[in-house]
Amino acid sequence: MKCNKCPDTCQNTTTQSNSYWQKFLPPNLRKESPKIPSQATFALVGSPNVGKSLLFSVLTGTYTTVSNYPGTTVEVSRSQTIIEGKPVTIIDTPGMYSLTPMTEEERFSRELLFQDNLDVAIHVIDAKNLNRMLSLTFQLMETQIPVILAVNMVDEAEKLGIWVNEKQLEASLGIPVVTLSAAQKRGIQSLTAKMANYDHQPALSYSY
């Protein structure tokens, strides 16, 4: 029977009633709650063997199987998680040395950076090979993609007498920099804080 006096109120009551009775249904008959949309998408980018997959696992709580991406079959790990109370998507991209692709994996990673709805690229590098790996950092910065530099494996670097000055490097590059050890879960809180509060300031140009 249609109510002519308060159709909106009746409709809302019906909706609330259906929602109320959902909890008494068997689990297999309950309607699934819609997934919370991500507010930002972060891509972990970097050379092979810099600890990207381990960092992905630490950030998302998901175990990731390391793959060599043979032939043209490229696998990408993607997971939703909560960072500083905000739902985000984190992507673990195949290893790449440069934005000039030499392999199918590098080509795929480059296309993902430019075509996916990406908000921030987290460039993961090995603290033991800082100078050699910063070239990709500069390439990413030149594309105007927002970049956070994650200097990983600082525990291994310190054993070799290599110390990275996070503040000085951040001032020199003009982008957020975090020193961390994914293996020891060291510096993860600093990284997530910068992910949650990232404010991109596009640079005009860079000189080498």
PDB file of N, CA, C and O in Angstrom, residues 39-43 83-84 86 88 118-123 137 140-150 170 173-178 190-203 206:
ATOM      1  N   GLN A  39      41.553   6.677  -1.367  1.00  0.00           N
ATOM      2  CA  GLN A  39      41.703   8.112  -1.506  1.00  0.00           C
ATOM      3  C   GLN A  39      42.977   8.476  -2.252  1.00  0.00           C
ATOM      4  O   GLN A  39      43.138   9.599  -2.687  1.00  0.00           O
ATOM      5  N   ALA A  40      43.903   7.530  -2.359  1.00  0.00           N
ATOM      6  CA  ALA A  40      45.152   7.804  -3.066  1.00  0.00           C
ATOM      7  C   ALA A  40      45.750   6.487  -3.535  1.00  0.00           C
ATOM      8  O   ALA A  40      45.509   5.430  -2.945  1.00  0.00           O
ATOM      9  N   THR A  41      46.541   6.566  -4.603  1.00  0.00           N
ATOM     10  CA  THR A  41      47.224   5.392  -5.132  1.00  0.00           C
ATOM     11  C   THR A  41      48.726   5.653  -5.149  1.00  0.00           C
ATOM     12  O   THR A  41      49.177   6.646  -5.719  1.00  0.00           O
ATOM     13  N   PHE A  42      49.486   4.764  -4.514  1.00  0.00           N
ATOM     14  CA  PHE A  42      50.940   4.868  -4.447  1.00  0.00           C
ATOM     15  C   PHE A  42      51.556   3.694  -5.197  1.00  0.00           C
ATOM     16  O   PHE A  42      51.089   2.559  -5.070  1.00  0.00           O
ATOM     17  N   ALA A  43      52.591   3.970  -5.981  1.00  0.00           N
ATOM     18  CA  ALA A  43      53.298   2.908  -6.699  1.00  0.00           C
ATOM     19  C   ALA A  43      54.722   2.816  -6.179  1.00  0.00           C
ATOM     20  O   ALA A  43      55.433   3.823  -6.108  1.00  0.00           O
ATOM     21  N   ILE A  83      46.365   3.939   5.668  1.00  0.00           N
ATOM     22  CA  ILE A  83      47.539   4.721   6.048  1.00  0.00           C
ATOM     23  C   ILE A  83      47.065   5.969   6.779  1.00  0.00           C
ATOM     24  O   ILE A  83      46.357   6.793   6.213  1.00  0.00           O
ATOM     25  N   GLU A  84      47.446   6.082   8.047  1.00  0.00           N
ATOM     26  CA  GLU A  84      47.050   7.244   8.857  1.00  0.00           C
ATOM     27  C   GLU A  84      45.532   7.460   8.808  1.00  0.00           C
ATOM     28  O   GLU A  84      45.051   8.590   8.702  1.00  0.00           O
ATOM     29  N   LYS A  86      43.491   6.656   6.449  1.00  0.00           N
ATOM     30  CA  LYS A  86      42.962   6.883   5.107  1.00  0.00           C
ATOM     31  C   LYS A  86      43.119   5.625   4.252  1.00  0.00           C
ATOM     32  O   LYS A  86      44.192   5.033   4.230  1.00  0.00           O
ATOM     33  N   VAL A  88      44.007   3.606   1.121  1.00  0.00           N
ATOM     34  CA  VAL A  88      44.865   3.861  -0.037  1.00  0.00           C
ATOM     35  C   VAL A  88      45.110   2.559  -0.782  1.00  0.00           C
ATOM     36  O   VAL A  88      44.917   1.464  -0.242  1.00  0.00           O
ATOM     37  N   LEU A 118      47.639   7.273 -10.847  1.00  0.00           N
ATOM     38  CA  LEU A 118      48.655   7.264  -9.818  1.00  0.00           C
ATOM     39  C   LEU A 118      48.756   8.639  -9.157  1.00  0.00           C
ATOM     40  O   LEU A 118      48.750   9.661  -9.834  1.00  0.00           O
ATOM     41  N   ASP A 119      48.861   8.648  -7.841  1.00  0.00           N
ATOM     42  CA  ASP A 119      49.003   9.900  -7.113  1.00  0.00           C
ATOM     43  C   ASP A 119      50.458  10.180  -6.743  1.00  0.00           C
ATOM     44  O   ASP A 119      50.922  11.310  -6.884  1.00  0.00           O
ATOM     45  N   VAL A 120      51.164   9.167  -6.260  1.00  0.00           N
ATOM     46  CA  VAL A 120      52.549   9.347  -5.826  1.00  0.00           C
ATOM     47  C   VAL A 120      53.367   8.115  -6.186  1.00  0.00           C
ATOM     48  O   VAL A 120      52.907   6.983  -6.025  1.00  0.00           O
ATOM     49  N   ALA A 121      54.586   8.340  -6.674  1.00  0.00           N
ATOM     50  CA  ALA A 121      55.535   7.248  -6.898  1.00  0.00           C
ATOM     51  C   ALA A 121      56.519   7.229  -5.735  1.00  0.00           C
ATOM     52  O   ALA A 121      57.127   8.258  -5.423  1.00  0.00           O
ATOM     53  N   ILE A 122      56.659   6.093  -5.095  1.00  0.00           N
ATOM     54  CA  ILE A 122      57.642   5.936  -4.031  1.00  0.00           C
ATOM     55  C   ILE A 122      58.846   5.225  -4.642  1.00  0.00           C
ATOM     56  O   ILE A 122      58.787   4.035  -4.954  1.00  0.00           O
ATOM     57  N   HIS A 123      59.928   5.977  -4.857  1.00  0.00           N
ATOM     58  CA  HIS A 123      61.116   5.394  -5.460  1.00  0.00           C
ATOM     59  C   HIS A 123      61.942   4.739  -4.366  1.00  0.00           C
ATOM     60  O   HIS A 123      62.517   5.417  -3.509  1.00  0.00           O
ATOM     61  N   THR A 137      65.593   8.610  -9.930  1.00  0.00           N
ATOM     62  CA  THR A 137      64.870   9.596  -9.121  1.00  0.00           C
ATOM     63  C   THR A 137      64.700  10.888  -9.910  1.00  0.00           C
ATOM     64  O   THR A 137      63.614  11.464  -9.974  1.00  0.00           O
ATOM     65  N   LEU A 140      62.150  10.530 -12.724  1.00  0.00           N
ATOM     66  CA  LEU A 140      60.780  10.573 -12.205  1.00  0.00           C
ATOM     67  C   LEU A 140      60.372  12.004 -11.865  1.00  0.00           C
ATOM     68  O   LEU A 140      59.251  12.433 -12.160  1.00  0.00           O
ATOM     69  N   MET A 141      61.286  12.756 -11.271  1.00  0.00           N
ATOM     70  CA  MET A 141      60.993  14.136 -10.905  1.00  0.00           C
ATOM     71  C   MET A 141      60.742  14.996 -12.136  1.00  0.00           C
ATOM     72  O   MET A 141      59.884  15.881 -12.134  1.00  0.00           O
ATOM     73  N   GLU A 142      61.470  14.745 -13.213  1.00  0.00           N
ATOM     74  CA  GLU A 142      61.317  15.528 -14.430  1.00  0.00           C
ATOM     75  C   GLU A 142      59.956  15.308 -15.091  1.00  0.00           C
ATOM     76  O   GLU A 142      59.482  16.164 -15.829  1.00  0.00           O
ATOM     77  N   THR A 143      59.320  14.173 -14.834  1.00  0.00           N
ATOM     78  CA  THR A 143      58.007  13.899 -15.414  1.00  0.00           C
ATOM     79  C   THR A 143      56.902  14.631 -14.656  1.00  0.00           C
ATOM     80  O   THR A 143      55.753  14.593 -15.061  1.00  0.00           O
ATOM     81  N   GLN A 144      57.266  15.272 -13.525  1.00  0.00           N
ATOM     82  CA  GLN A 144      56.308  15.965 -12.657  1.00  0.00           C
ATOM     83  C   GLN A 144      55.416  14.990 -11.887  1.00  0.00           C
ATOM     84  O   GLN A 144      54.420  15.398 -11.287  1.00  0.00           O
ATOM     85  N   ILE A 145      55.758  13.706 -11.886  1.00  0.00           N
ATOM     86  CA  ILE A 145      55.063  12.755 -11.033  1.00  0.00           C
ATOM     87  C   ILE A 145      55.498  13.020  -9.592  1.00  0.00           C
ATOM     88  O   ILE A 145      56.700  13.125  -9.326  1.00  0.00           O
ATOM     89  N   PRO A 146      54.572  13.174  -8.657  1.00  0.00           N
ATOM     90  CA  PRO A 146      54.968  13.360  -7.262  1.00  0.00           C
ATOM     91  C   PRO A 146      55.805  12.167  -6.788  1.00  0.00           C
ATOM     92  O   PRO A 146      55.425  11.020  -7.008  1.00  0.00           O
ATOM     93  N   VAL A 147      56.941  12.440  -6.169  1.00  0.00           N
ATOM     94  CA  VAL A 147      57.878  11.387  -5.786  1.00  0.00           C
ATOM     95  C   VAL A 147      58.241  11.477  -4.310  1.00  0.00           C
ATOM     96  O   VAL A 147      58.481  12.572  -3.783  1.00  0.00           O
ATOM     97  N   ILE A 148      58.265  10.340  -3.656  1.00  0.00           N
ATOM     98  CA  ILE A 148      58.858  10.185  -2.329  1.00  0.00           C
ATOM     99  C   ILE A 148      60.035   9.243  -2.490  1.00  0.00           C
ATOM    100  O   ILE A 148      59.896   8.163  -3.078  1.00  0.00           O
ATOM    101  N   LEU A 149      61.197   9.626  -1.987  1.00  0.00           N
ATOM    102  CA  LEU A 149      62.381   8.779  -2.085  1.00  0.00           C
ATOM    103  C   LEU A 149      62.518   7.959  -0.809  1.00  0.00           C
ATOM    104  O   LEU A 149      62.658   8.507   0.282  1.00  0.00           O
ATOM    105  N   ALA A 150      62.446   6.638  -0.945  1.00  0.00           N
ATOM    106  CA  ALA A 150      62.584   5.722   0.186  1.00  0.00           C
ATOM    107  C   ALA A 150      63.944   5.045   0.104  1.00  0.00           C
ATOM    108  O   ALA A 150      64.156   4.162  -0.729  1.00  0.00           O
ATOM    109  N   GLU A 170      67.063  15.431   1.449  1.00  0.00           N
ATOM    110  CA  GLU A 170      65.735  15.984   1.194  1.00  0.00           C
ATOM    111  C   GLU A 170      65.844  17.445   0.750  1.00  0.00           C
ATOM    112  O   GLU A 170      65.147  17.880  -0.179  1.00  0.00           O
ATOM    113  N   LEU A 173      67.308  17.562  -2.929  1.00  0.00           N
ATOM    114  CA  LEU A 173      66.419  17.092  -3.995  1.00  0.00           C
ATOM    115  C   LEU A 173      65.111  17.882  -4.061  1.00  0.00           C
ATOM    116  O   LEU A 173      64.488  17.975  -5.121  1.00  0.00           O
ATOM    117  N   GLY A 174      64.665  18.392  -2.938  1.00  0.00           N
ATOM    118  CA  GLY A 174      63.400  19.109  -2.915  1.00  0.00           C
ATOM    119  C   GLY A 174      62.186  18.216  -2.899  1.00  0.00           C
ATOM    120  O   GLY A 174      61.078  18.637  -3.250  1.00  0.00           O
ATOM    121  N   ILE A 175      62.367  16.955  -2.503  1.00  0.00           N
ATOM    122  CA  ILE A 175      61.261  16.007  -2.382  1.00  0.00           C
ATOM    123  C   ILE A 175      61.362  15.310  -1.029  1.00  0.00           C
ATOM    124  O   ILE A 175      62.439  15.301  -0.407  1.00  0.00           O
ATOM    125  N   PRO A 176      60.272  14.709  -0.537  1.00  0.00           N
ATOM    126  CA  PRO A 176      60.342  13.986   0.732  1.00  0.00           C
ATOM    127  C   PRO A 176      61.289  12.791   0.633  1.00  0.00           C
ATOM    128  O   PRO A 176      61.267  12.047  -0.347  1.00  0.00           O
ATOM    129  N   VAL A 177      62.121  12.621   1.651  1.00  0.00           N
ATOM    130  CA  VAL A 177      63.070  11.509   1.705  1.00  0.00           C
ATOM    131  C   VAL A 177      62.919  10.800   3.048  1.00  0.00           C
ATOM    132  O   VAL A 177      62.800  11.446   4.093  1.00  0.00           O
ATOM    133  N   VAL A 178      62.912   9.475   2.990  1.00  0.00           N
ATOM    134  CA  VAL A 178      62.835   8.668   4.206  1.00  0.00           C
ATOM    135  C   VAL A 178      63.914   7.598   4.157  1.00  0.00           C
ATOM    136  O   VAL A 178      64.052   6.901   3.158  1.00  0.00           O
ATOM    137  N   SER A 190      57.711   6.761   9.699  1.00  0.00           N
ATOM    138  CA  SER A 190      58.063   8.026   9.036  1.00  0.00           C
ATOM    139  C   SER A 190      57.589   8.030   7.585  1.00  0.00           C
ATOM    140  O   SER A 190      57.106   9.045   7.079  1.00  0.00           O
ATOM    141  N   LEU A 191      57.707   6.877   6.918  1.00  0.00           N
ATOM    142  CA  LEU A 191      57.261   6.775   5.529  1.00  0.00           C
ATOM    143  C   LEU A 191      55.760   6.951   5.416  1.00  0.00           C
ATOM    144  O   LEU A 191      55.271   7.723   4.581  1.00  0.00           O
ATOM    145  N   THR A 192      54.997   6.254   6.256  1.00  0.00           N
ATOM    146  CA  THR A 192      53.536   6.357   6.181  1.00  0.00           C
ATOM    147  C   THR A 192      53.057   7.761   6.528  1.00  0.00           C
ATOM    148  O   THR A 192      52.068   8.241   5.966  1.00  0.00           O
ATOM    149  N   ALA A 193      53.770   8.438   7.425  1.00  0.00           N
ATOM    150  CA  ALA A 193      53.399   9.816   7.763  1.00  0.00           C
ATOM    151  C   ALA A 193      53.577  10.732   6.561  1.00  0.00           C
ATOM    152  O   ALA A 193      52.735  11.597   6.287  1.00  0.00           O
ATOM    153  N   LYS A 194      54.668  10.546   5.817  1.00  0.00           N
ATOM    154  CA  LYS A 194      54.900  11.378   4.638  1.00  0.00           C
ATOM    155  C   LYS A 194      53.960  10.993   3.497  1.00  0.00           C
ATOM    156  O   LYS A 194      53.590  11.842   2.677  1.00  0.00           O
ATOM    157  N   MET A 195      53.566   9.732   3.441  1.00  0.00           N
ATOM    158  CA  MET A 195      52.576   9.320   2.446  1.00  0.00           C
ATOM    159  C   MET A 195      51.235   9.993   2.721  1.00  0.00           C
ATOM    160  O   MET A 195      50.550  10.453   1.798  1.00  0.00           O
ATOM    161  N   ALA A 196      50.863  10.060   3.983  1.00  0.00           N
ATOM    162  CA  ALA A 196      49.553  10.607   4.349  1.00  0.00           C
ATOM    163  C   ALA A 196      49.498  12.119   4.214  1.00  0.00           C
ATOM    164  O   ALA A 196      48.435  12.694   3.952  1.00  0.00           O
ATOM    165  N   ASN A 197      50.644  12.778   4.356  1.00  0.00           N
ATOM    166  CA  ASN A 197      50.662  14.247   4.365  1.00  0.00           C
ATOM    167  C   ASN A 197      51.432  14.833   3.192  1.00  0.00           C
ATOM    168  O   ASN A 197      51.900  15.969   3.253  1.00  0.00           O
ATOM    169  N   TYR A 198      51.547  14.062   2.111  1.00  0.00           N
ATOM    170  CA  TYR A 198      52.371  14.518   0.993  1.00  0.00           C
ATOM    171  C   TYR A 198      51.746  15.713   0.300  1.00  0.00           C
ATOM    172  O   TYR A 198      50.563  15.718  -0.035  1.00  0.00           O
ATOM    173  N   ASP A 199      52.554  16.746   0.087  1.00  0.00           N
ATOM    174  CA  ASP A 199      52.129  17.957  -0.616  1.00  0.00           C
ATOM    175  C   ASP A 199      53.098  18.179  -1.763  1.00  0.00           C
ATOM    176  O   ASP A 199      54.230  18.610  -1.560  1.00  0.00           O
ATOM    177  N   HIS A 200      52.654  17.873  -2.973  1.00  0.00           N
ATOM    178  CA  HIS A 200      53.536  17.944  -4.136  1.00  0.00           C
ATOM    179  C   HIS A 200      53.755  19.380  -4.581  1.00  0.00           C
ATOM    180  O   HIS A 200      52.813  20.123  -4.808  1.00  0.00           O
ATOM    181  N   GLN A 201      55.024  19.762  -4.706  1.00  0.00           N
ATOM    182  CA  GLN A 201      55.398  21.068  -5.233  1.00  0.00           C
ATOM    183  C   GLN A 201      56.173  20.849  -6.527  1.00  0.00           C
ATOM    184  O   GLN A 201      57.358  20.519  -6.494  1.00  0.00           O
ATOM    185  N   PRO A 202      55.534  20.964  -7.679  1.00  0.00           N
ATOM    186  CA  PRO A 202      56.216  20.678  -8.954  1.00  0.00           C
ATOM    187  C   PRO A 202      57.455  21.535  -9.142  1.00  0.00           C
ATOM    188  O   PRO A 202      57.447  22.734  -8.884  1.00  0.00           O
ATOM    189  N   ALA A 203      58.532  20.885  -9.584  1.00  0.00           N
ATOM    190  CA  ALA A 203      59.760  21.611  -9.860  1.00  0.00           C
ATOM    191  C   ALA A 203      59.756  22.068 -11.313  1.00  0.00           C
ATOM    192  O   ALA A 203      59.195  21.419 -12.186  1.00  0.00           O
ATOM    193  N   TYR A 206      65.624  20.822 -13.642  1.00  0.00           N
ATOM    194  CA  TYR A 206      66.721  20.282 -12.884  1.00  0.00           C
ATOM    195  C   TYR A 206      67.988  20.388 -13.726  1.00  0.00           C
ATOM    196  O   TYR A 206      67.951  20.241 -14.937  1.00  0.00           O
TER     197      TYR A 206
END
